[in-house]
Short mmCIF file of C-alpha atoms in Angstrom, two decimals:
data_model
loop_
_atom_site.label_atom_id
_atom_site.label_comp_id
_atom_site.label_asym_id
_atom_site.label_seq_id
_atom_site.Cartn_x
_atom_site.Cartn_y
_atom_site.Cartn_z
CA MET A 1132 10.37 27.40 119.44
CA ILE A 1133 7.45 29.70 118.69
CA VAL A 1134 5.10 28.88 115.83
CA ARG A 1135 2.17 31.25 115.46
CA ALA A 1136 -1.04 31.10 113.43
CA PHE A 1137 -2.13 34.32 111.68
CA ARG A 1138 -4.79 35.71 109.36
CA GLY A 1139 -3.19 35.38 105.97
CA LEU A 1140 -4.07 37.55 103.00
CA ARG A 1141 -4.24 35.23 100.01
CA PRO A 1142 -5.58 35.01 96.45
CA ARG A 1143 -9.11 33.85 95.82
CA ARG A 1144 -8.97 30.21 94.74
CA ASP A 1145 -9.62 30.99 91.07
CA MET A 1146 -6.93 33.75 91.09
CA ILE A 1147 -3.98 31.90 92.63
CA GLU A 1148 -2.29 31.11 89.31
CA LYS A 1149 -2.57 34.73 88.17
CA VAL A 1150 -1.38 36.33 91.42
CA ALA A 1151 1.48 34.09 92.65
CA ALA A 1152 4.88 35.12 91.27
CA LYS A 1153 8.56 34.24 91.59
CA PRO A 1154 10.54 35.99 94.36
CA TYR A 1155 11.31 39.62 93.53
CA ASP A 1156 15.07 39.02 93.50
CA VAL A 1157 15.12 36.34 90.80
CA VAL A 1158 13.46 38.47 88.10
CA THR A 1159 14.51 41.73 86.48
CA THR A 1160 12.31 44.80 86.27
CA GLU A 1161 11.93 44.14 82.53
CA GLU A 1162 10.80 40.53 83.07
CA ALA A 1163 8.29 41.67 85.69
CA ARG A 1164 7.01 44.43 83.41
CA LYS A 1165 6.44 41.96 80.55
CA GLU A 1166 4.47 39.65 82.85
CA ALA A 1167 2.31 42.57 84.07
CA GLN A 1168 1.46 43.50 80.46
CA LYS A 1169 -0.02 40.02 79.99
CA ASN A 1170 -1.43 39.64 83.48
CA PRO A 1171 -2.72 42.66 85.45
CA TYR A 1172 -2.97 40.61 88.66
CA THR A 1173 0.65 39.48 88.95
CA PHE A 1174 2.15 39.94 92.40
CA TYR A 1175 5.16 41.62 90.76
CA LYS A 1176 3.02 44.78 90.94
CA VAL A 1177 3.51 44.54 94.73
CA THR A 1178 7.08 43.16 94.97
CA ARG A 1179 8.45 44.99 91.91
CA PRO A 1180 6.34 48.16 92.29
CA GLU A 1181 8.46 50.17 89.84
CA ILE A 1182 6.55 48.37 87.05
CA ASN A 1183 3.45 50.39 87.99
CA PHE A 1184 5.18 53.45 86.52
CA ASP A 1185 5.57 54.11 82.78
CA VAL A 1186 8.98 55.74 83.07
CA GLU A 1187 12.26 55.02 84.81
CA VAL A 1188 11.80 55.77 88.51
CA ASP A 1189 13.94 55.42 91.62
CA THR A 1190 13.04 51.85 92.60
CA HIS A 1191 14.03 52.57 96.21
CA SER A 1192 11.90 55.68 96.68
CA ASP A 1193 9.04 55.81 99.19
CA GLU A 1194 6.67 56.71 96.35
CA VAL A 1195 7.44 53.45 94.51
CA ILE A 1196 7.17 51.23 97.60
CA LEU A 1197 3.91 52.89 98.66
CA LYS A 1198 2.53 52.24 95.18
CA GLY A 1199 3.09 48.51 95.86
CA LYS A 1200 1.13 48.91 99.10
CA GLU A 1201 -1.67 50.64 97.19
CA VAL A 1202 -1.82 47.73 94.68
CA LEU A 1203 -2.01 45.21 97.55
CA GLU A 1204 -4.88 47.18 99.11
CA GLN A 1205 -6.59 47.35 95.72
CA PHE A 1206 -6.30 43.55 95.27
CA GLN A 1207 -7.99 43.19 98.67
CA LYS A 1208 -10.69 45.75 97.86
CA GLU A 1209 -11.51 44.05 94.55
CA GLY A 1210 -11.69 40.62 96.19
CA VAL A 1211 -8.73 39.33 94.17
CA MET A 1212 -7.09 38.57 97.53
CA ILE A 1213 -9.03 37.75 100.69
CA LEU A 1214 -8.13 38.12 104.36
CA GLU A 1215 -8.66 34.92 106.36
CA ASP A 1216 -11.58 35.28 108.77
CA LYS A 1217 -9.57 33.79 111.66
CA PRO A 1218 -5.94 32.81 112.41
CA ALA A 1219 -4.74 29.81 110.43
CA ILE A 1220 -1.70 27.71 109.63
CA TYR A 1221 -1.24 26.85 105.96
CA ILE A 1222 0.12 23.42 105.08
CA TYR A 1223 2.08 23.77 101.86
CA ARG A 1224 3.58 21.30 99.41
CA GLU A 1225 5.85 21.84 96.42
CA GLU A 1226 6.53 19.02 93.98
CA TRP A 1227 9.13 19.39 91.23
CA GLN A 1228 11.09 16.88 89.14
CA GLY A 1229 10.55 14.07 91.63
CA TYR A 1230 11.31 16.23 94.70
CA LEU A 1231 8.57 16.69 97.28
CA GLN A 1232 8.70 19.11 100.21
CA THR A 1233 5.81 19.52 102.63
CA GLY A 1234 5.86 22.18 105.33
CA PHE A 1235 3.66 25.06 106.44
CA TYR A 1236 3.22 28.82 106.41
CA ALA A 1237 3.10 30.45 109.84
CA THR A 1238 4.64 33.46 111.52
CA PHE A 1239 7.82 33.25 113.58
CA SER A 1240 9.39 35.33 116.32
CA THR A 1241 11.77 38.18 115.45
CA LYS A 1242 12.89 37.96 119.11
CA GLU A 1243 13.99 34.35 118.61
CA TYR A 1244 15.83 35.44 115.47
CA ALA A 1245 17.62 38.19 117.44
CA GLU A 1246 18.51 35.66 120.17
CA GLY A 1247 20.10 33.33 117.60
CA LYS A 1248 17.50 30.57 118.01
CA ILE A 1249 16.62 30.98 114.33
CA LYS A 1250 20.06 30.19 112.97
CA LYS A 1251 21.71 31.57 109.87
CA HIS A 1252 24.61 30.42 107.71
CA GLU A 1253 25.19 33.53 105.57
CA LEU A 1254 26.33 37.08 106.16
CA THR A 1255 23.90 39.82 105.18
CA ARG A 1256 24.70 43.16 103.59
CA LYS A 1257 23.67 46.19 105.65
CA ASP A 1258 22.50 48.18 102.60
CA LYS A 1259 20.22 45.32 101.52
CA GLU A 1260 18.94 44.89 105.09
CA ASP A 1261 18.17 48.63 105.30
CA GLU A 1262 16.29 48.53 102.01
CA ARG A 1263 14.17 45.49 102.94
CA ALA A 1264 13.44 46.82 106.46
CA ARG A 1265 12.14 50.08 104.95
CA HIS A 1266 10.05 48.04 102.52
CA VAL A 1267 8.46 46.10 105.42
CA LYS A 1268 7.75 49.29 107.39
CA LEU A 1269 6.22 51.18 104.48
CA MET A 1270 4.23 48.20 103.19
CA ARG A 1271 3.15 47.22 106.72
CA ALA A 1272 3.35 43.66 105.40
CA HIS A 1273 5.66 40.74 104.81
CA THR A 1274 5.08 40.06 101.12
CA GLY A 1275 7.63 37.25 100.65
CA PRO A 1276 8.25 34.33 103.02
CA VAL A 1277 11.55 33.32 104.59
CA PHE A 1278 12.49 29.69 103.81
CA LEU A 1279 13.03 27.91 107.16
CA MET A 1280 13.80 24.32 108.14
CA TYR A 1281 13.84 22.24 111.30
CA ARG A 1282 15.68 19.03 112.08
CA SER A 1283 13.21 16.40 110.95
CA ARG A 1284 11.32 14.40 113.60
CA PRO A 1285 8.95 11.64 112.42
CA GLU A 1286 6.25 12.56 114.93
CA ILE A 1287 6.22 16.21 113.79
CA ASP A 1288 6.55 15.36 110.09
CA ASN A 1289 3.61 12.96 110.36
CA LEU A 1290 1.52 15.55 112.20
CA ILE A 1291 1.97 17.95 109.27
CA MET A 1292 1.39 15.22 106.67
CA LYS A 1293 -1.96 14.16 108.13
CA HIS A 1294 -3.49 17.42 106.89
CA THR A 1295 -2.55 16.62 103.28
CA THR A 1296 -5.29 13.97 103.03
CA LYS A 1297 -7.95 16.70 103.17
CA GLU A 1298 -9.39 18.79 100.35
CA PRO A 1299 -6.78 21.42 99.33
CA GLU A 1300 -7.54 25.11 98.89
CA TYR A 1301 -5.02 25.45 96.04
CA ASP A 1302 -3.83 22.71 93.70
CA TYR A 1303 -2.09 23.83 90.53
CA THR A 1304 1.09 23.54 88.45
CA ASP A 1305 2.86 26.77 87.50
CA ASP A 1306 4.67 27.57 84.25
CA SER A 1307 7.99 26.39 85.78
CA GLY A 1308 6.52 22.91 86.24
CA ILE A 1309 6.25 23.22 90.04
CA HIS A 1310 3.11 21.65 91.48
CA HIS A 1311 1.75 23.68 94.42
CA THR A 1312 -0.80 22.38 96.93
CA LEU A 1313 -2.04 24.29 99.97
CA TRP A 1314 -4.38 23.32 102.82
CA VAL A 1315 -5.86 25.82 105.29
CA VAL A 1316 -5.90 24.71 108.96
CA LYS A 1317 -8.28 26.89 110.99
CA ASP A 1318 -9.48 24.46 113.65
CA GLU A 1319 -8.10 25.73 116.97
CA LYS A 1320 -7.37 22.24 118.33
CA GLU A 1321 -5.46 21.28 115.18
CA ILE A 1322 -3.50 24.56 115.24
CA ASN A 1323 -2.55 24.00 118.89
CA GLU A 1324 -1.34 20.49 118.06
CA ILE A 1325 1.12 21.93 115.54
CA VAL A 1326 2.17 24.83 117.79
CA ASP A 1327 2.73 22.53 120.78
CA ALA A 1328 4.76 20.05 118.71
CA PHE A 1329 7.49 22.67 118.25
CA LYS A 1330 7.70 23.90 121.84
CA ASP A 1331 10.65 21.65 122.69
CA VAL A 1332 12.43 22.07 119.34
CA GLU A 1333 15.71 23.89 120.04
CA ALA A 1334 16.25 25.78 116.80
CA PHE A 1335 15.04 26.66 113.34
CA TYR A 1336 17.44 27.25 110.45
CA ILE A 1337 17.26 29.72 107.59
CA ALA A 1338 17.61 27.87 104.30
CA ASP A 1339 17.01 30.93 102.11
CA GLY A 1340 15.91 34.50 102.78
CA HIS A 1341 18.59 35.78 105.18
CA HIS A 1342 17.96 39.41 104.20
CA ARG A 1343 14.19 39.04 104.60
CA ALA A 1344 14.64 37.63 108.12
CA ALA A 1345 17.17 40.29 109.12
CA ALA A 1346 14.94 43.04 107.69
CA ALA A 1347 11.88 41.74 109.56
CA ALA A 1348 13.84 41.81 112.83
CA ARG A 1349 15.17 45.31 112.11
CA ALA A 1350 11.70 46.63 111.22
CA ALA A 1351 10.24 45.06 114.38
CA GLU A 1352 12.87 46.75 116.53
CA GLU A 1353 12.19 50.16 114.95
CA LEU A 1354 8.41 49.81 115.15
CA ALA A 1355 8.66 48.77 118.81
CA LYS A 1356 10.62 51.96 119.60
CA GLU A 1357 7.99 54.04 117.80
CA ASN A 1358 5.11 52.39 119.72
CA PRO A 1359 4.71 53.72 123.29
CA ASN A 1360 2.25 50.88 124.04
CA HIS A 1361 4.47 48.07 122.69
CA THR A 1362 3.57 44.69 124.25
CA GLY A 1363 5.54 42.17 122.16
CA ASN A 1364 2.37 40.61 120.75
CA GLU A 1365 1.95 43.01 117.82
CA GLU A 1366 2.03 41.55 114.31
CA TYR A 1367 5.33 43.30 113.54
CA ASN A 1368 7.05 41.05 116.11
CA PHE A 1369 6.45 38.04 113.87
CA PHE A 1370 7.60 37.40 110.31
CA LEU A 1371 6.22 35.25 107.52
CA ALA A 1372 8.02 31.99 106.73
CA VAL A 1373 7.46 28.48 105.44
CA LEU A 1374 8.98 25.77 107.65
CA PHE A 1375 10.06 22.40 106.21
CA PRO A 1376 11.76 19.30 107.67
CA HIS A 1377 15.43 19.31 106.64
CA THR A 1378 15.28 15.83 105.12
CA GLN A 1379 12.93 16.98 102.34
CA LEU A 1380 14.94 19.93 101.06
CA ASN A 1381 16.92 19.91 97.86
CA ILE A 1382 20.15 21.87 97.36
CA LEU A 1383 21.46 22.19 93.82
CA ASP A 1384 25.00 23.03 92.78
CA TYR A 1385 25.97 26.72 92.62
CA ASN A 1386 28.54 27.11 89.88
CA ARG A 1387 31.11 29.75 88.92
CA VAL A 1388 32.17 31.45 85.68
CA VAL A 1389 35.20 33.78 85.44
CA LYS A 1390 35.92 36.36 82.73
CA ASP A 1391 39.70 35.86 82.35
CA LEU A 1392 42.71 33.81 83.49
CA ASN A 1393 44.31 36.70 85.41
CA ASN A 1394 47.08 37.21 82.81
CA ASN A 1395 47.97 33.49 82.76
CA THR A 1396 48.25 31.57 79.52
CA LYS A 1397 46.18 28.39 79.35
CA GLU A 1398 49.35 26.33 79.97
CA GLU A 1399 50.45 28.46 82.95
CA PHE A 1400 46.96 28.31 84.41
CA LEU A 1401 46.68 24.49 84.12
CA LYS A 1402 50.17 24.07 85.63
CA LYS A 1403 49.21 26.20 88.67
CA VAL A 1404 45.89 24.37 89.07
CA SER A 1405 47.71 21.00 89.03
CA GLU A 1406 49.70 22.00 92.14
CA LYS A 1407 46.54 21.74 94.28
CA PHE A 1408 44.27 19.51 92.17
CA GLU A 1409 44.60 16.33 90.16
CA VAL A 1410 43.74 17.50 86.62
CA GLU A 1411 42.33 15.09 84.06
CA GLU A 1412 40.94 15.95 80.62
CA THR A 1413 37.53 14.32 80.26
CA GLU A 1414 34.12 14.31 78.57
CA LYS A 1415 31.47 16.73 79.83
CA PHE A 1416 30.33 15.62 83.30
CA LYS A 1417 28.79 16.79 86.57
CA PRO A 1418 30.76 16.22 89.81
CA SER A 1419 29.36 13.15 91.57
CA ARG A 1420 31.00 13.51 95.00
CA LYS A 1421 32.56 16.01 97.40
CA HIS A 1422 35.95 17.54 96.53
CA GLU A 1423 35.46 16.84 92.82
CA PHE A 1424 35.03 19.70 90.33
CA ALA A 1425 34.30 20.02 86.62
CA MET A 1426 36.15 22.77 84.74
CA TYR A 1427 35.42 24.01 81.22
CA LEU A 1428 38.18 25.89 79.40
CA GLU A 1429 38.69 26.60 75.69
CA GLY A 1430 36.25 23.94 74.49
CA LYS A 1431 37.51 21.19 76.80
CA TRP A 1432 36.24 19.70 80.06
CA TYR A 1433 38.58 18.77 82.91
CA LYS A 1434 37.99 16.81 86.08
CA LEU A 1435 39.65 18.43 89.11
CA THR A 1436 40.09 16.45 92.32
CA ALA A 1437 41.32 18.26 95.44
CA LYS A 1438 44.66 16.89 96.64
CA ALA A 1439 45.04 15.70 100.21
CA GLY A 1440 46.25 18.36 102.63
CA ILE A 1441 44.96 21.46 100.83
CA PHE A 1442 42.10 21.89 103.35
CA ASN A 1443 41.33 21.07 106.97
CA GLU A 1444 39.00 18.05 106.98
CA ASN A 1445 38.02 18.77 110.60
CA ASP A 1446 36.79 22.28 109.84
CA VAL A 1447 33.28 22.32 108.37
CA VAL A 1448 33.72 25.60 106.50
CA SER A 1449 37.20 25.11 104.99
CA SER A 1450 36.24 21.58 103.86
CA LEU A 1451 33.25 22.88 101.85
CA ASP A 1452 33.85 22.60 98.11
CA VAL A 1453 33.03 26.28 97.58
CA ALA A 1454 35.77 27.16 100.10
CA ILE A 1455 38.27 24.70 98.59
CA LEU A 1456 37.77 26.20 95.13
CA GLN A 1457 37.94 29.78 96.44
CA GLU A 1458 41.04 29.36 98.63
CA ASN A 1459 43.06 27.12 96.30
CA LEU A 1460 42.16 28.35 92.83
CA LEU A 1461 39.92 31.39 92.47
CA LYS A 1462 41.87 33.54 94.96
CA PRO A 1463 45.54 32.53 94.50
CA ILE A 1464 45.49 31.80 90.75
CA LEU A 1465 42.68 33.94 89.33
CA GLY A 1466 43.09 36.80 91.82
CA ILE A 1467 39.48 36.82 93.01
CA GLU A 1468 39.90 38.04 96.61
CA ASN A 1469 36.24 38.77 97.31
CA PRO A 1470 33.69 36.85 95.21
CA ARG A 1471 30.90 39.07 96.60
CA THR A 1472 32.27 42.21 94.97
CA ASP A 1473 34.63 41.11 92.16
CA LYS A 1474 33.02 41.88 88.80
CA ARG A 1475 35.14 39.22 87.03
CA ILE A 1476 33.19 36.33 88.58
CA ASN A 1477 29.56 35.35 88.21
CA PHE A 1478 27.40 32.59 89.67
CA VAL A 1479 25.12 30.18 87.87
CA GLY A 1480 22.42 28.23 89.73
CA GLY A 1481 22.46 24.49 89.13
CA ILE A 1482 18.91 24.63 87.78
CA LYS A 1483 20.41 25.96 84.52
CA GLY A 1484 22.60 22.86 84.13
CA ILE A 1485 26.21 22.57 82.98
CA ASP A 1486 25.20 23.27 79.36
CA GLU A 1487 24.77 26.89 80.49
CA LEU A 1488 28.40 26.95 81.69
CA GLU A 1489 29.53 25.69 78.30
CA ARG A 1490 27.39 28.29 76.54
CA LEU A 1491 28.75 31.18 78.62
CA VAL A 1492 32.38 30.23 77.96
CA ASP A 1493 31.81 29.47 74.25
CA SER A 1494 30.15 32.89 73.87
CA GLY A 1495 33.46 34.55 74.76
CA GLU A 1496 31.90 36.45 77.67
CA TYR A 1497 33.69 34.17 80.15
CA LYS A 1498 36.99 32.35 79.90
CA VAL A 1499 36.56 29.46 82.34
CA ALA A 1500 33.71 27.75 84.23
CA PHE A 1501 33.59 25.52 87.30
CA ALA A 1502 30.80 23.09 88.26
CA LEU A 1503 30.64 21.99 91.90
CA TYR A 1504 29.06 19.15 93.83
CA PRO A 1505 26.10 20.55 95.83
CA THR A 1506 26.61 21.52 99.46
CA SER A 1507 24.79 19.05 101.73
CA ILE A 1508 22.00 19.96 104.14
CA GLU A 1509 24.01 18.32 106.94
CA ASP A 1510 26.98 20.61 106.26
CA LEU A 1511 24.67 23.63 106.26
CA LEU A 1512 23.17 22.62 109.63
CA LYS A 1513 26.64 22.05 111.08
CA VAL A 1514 27.87 25.46 109.92
CA ALA A 1515 24.80 27.13 111.47
CA ASP A 1516 25.11 25.15 114.73
CA GLU A 1517 28.75 26.19 115.07
CA GLY A 1518 27.78 29.83 114.53
CA LYS A 1519 29.92 30.05 111.40
CA THR A 1520 29.11 31.41 107.95
CA MET A 1521 29.40 29.81 104.56
CA PRO A 1522 31.29 31.41 101.69
CA PRO A 1523 29.06 33.49 99.36
CA LYS A 1524 26.81 31.61 96.93
CA SER A 1525 27.22 28.22 98.60
CA THR A 1526 23.66 26.93 98.24
CA TRP A 1527 20.91 27.05 95.62
CA PHE A 1528 17.59 25.72 96.92
CA GLU A 1529 15.06 24.50 94.39
CA PRO A 1530 12.12 24.73 94.17
CA LYS A 1531 12.05 28.24 95.59
CA LEU A 1532 9.12 29.83 97.42
CA LYS A 1533 6.79 32.04 95.41
CA SER A 1534 5.47 35.39 96.60
CA GLY A 1535 1.79 36.23 96.77
CA ILE A 1536 0.51 32.82 97.88
CA ILE A 1537 0.19 34.06 101.47
CA VAL A 1538 0.88 37.61 102.74
CA HIS A 1539 1.28 38.61 106.40
CA LEU A 1540 -0.29 42.01 107.12
CA MET A 1541 0.92 44.08 110.06
#
């Protein structure tokens, strides 16, 4: 597999805490605007460029996206962000609530993505792909990294880890309690060691950022067609990502809340659920193993255990808990045919805890909530290796990757 060093654009050491921001898709425009009022250097001004305008604007317009590009250029001009003097690989560590993941920023081949060597486990939406590809082309930059993983190998993991004994460039804890450390590797021999270590690796896997990867590949294809002197070595042929060993990644539960019981009374609903699941009234709890679910309904918690025979144990997708819940409860009983588009269902990342499920149901906004056991990394790898896709909202990775730590300019 191809791993490529590049000249990253990154915040000056004393500006990293001001610039780095959460991914654009986990904050609202309003949240980003509030942050920008306190902090004029937030990267939301680049990734949420509508906040640079006083009034409501079309967030998808060229004018808005180009304003983000202008802010990025201004940050560079003012020395808030600096362009590396030579190609580098950036060793990166995130530490959060006892979890530690150490990988590195580099650029990766859009050609290998198109060939299926960078494997995915989710479907992407064409409209979202179109929007992100246009963003990449207009910005002439990858402003947010894709979250990649490789099957862990001790010799490669140790090669990455040896750089963490050096003096870091960044070392700080953000307001979410995530400790970030970054080391810059510019020595050509050391870079080649890392690049060569991955030459016989067969595949990389997308953990998070499917639309970013698809958009980068789409933009590369379009830019290649527009370039009569295209060689394949241009910056647009490579996208920004952080690559981690799979053994260090942490998937949290991704839970569901539903607005109504689909015209069932509570008694009718519980009776139908008991046809496919063992139902037991219980104290509040989090599922502790596969095929076990927690359900909150009208002030009471229930433990649901999938009955034998309701799914195919030999099929990796249908034996996922998200699929079991969808095919045996959400779809047939609650009438949720397509969880991607049905407005009656919503999804709650496990980082918010099961108290949030209780709160949402008690508020009256939702009628019933379901907590799931997290999907395993091994299941994700198996789904990707078999060329299959997971049901929507199957995985919630935490900690997530921030934007603005490293930018890849094209």
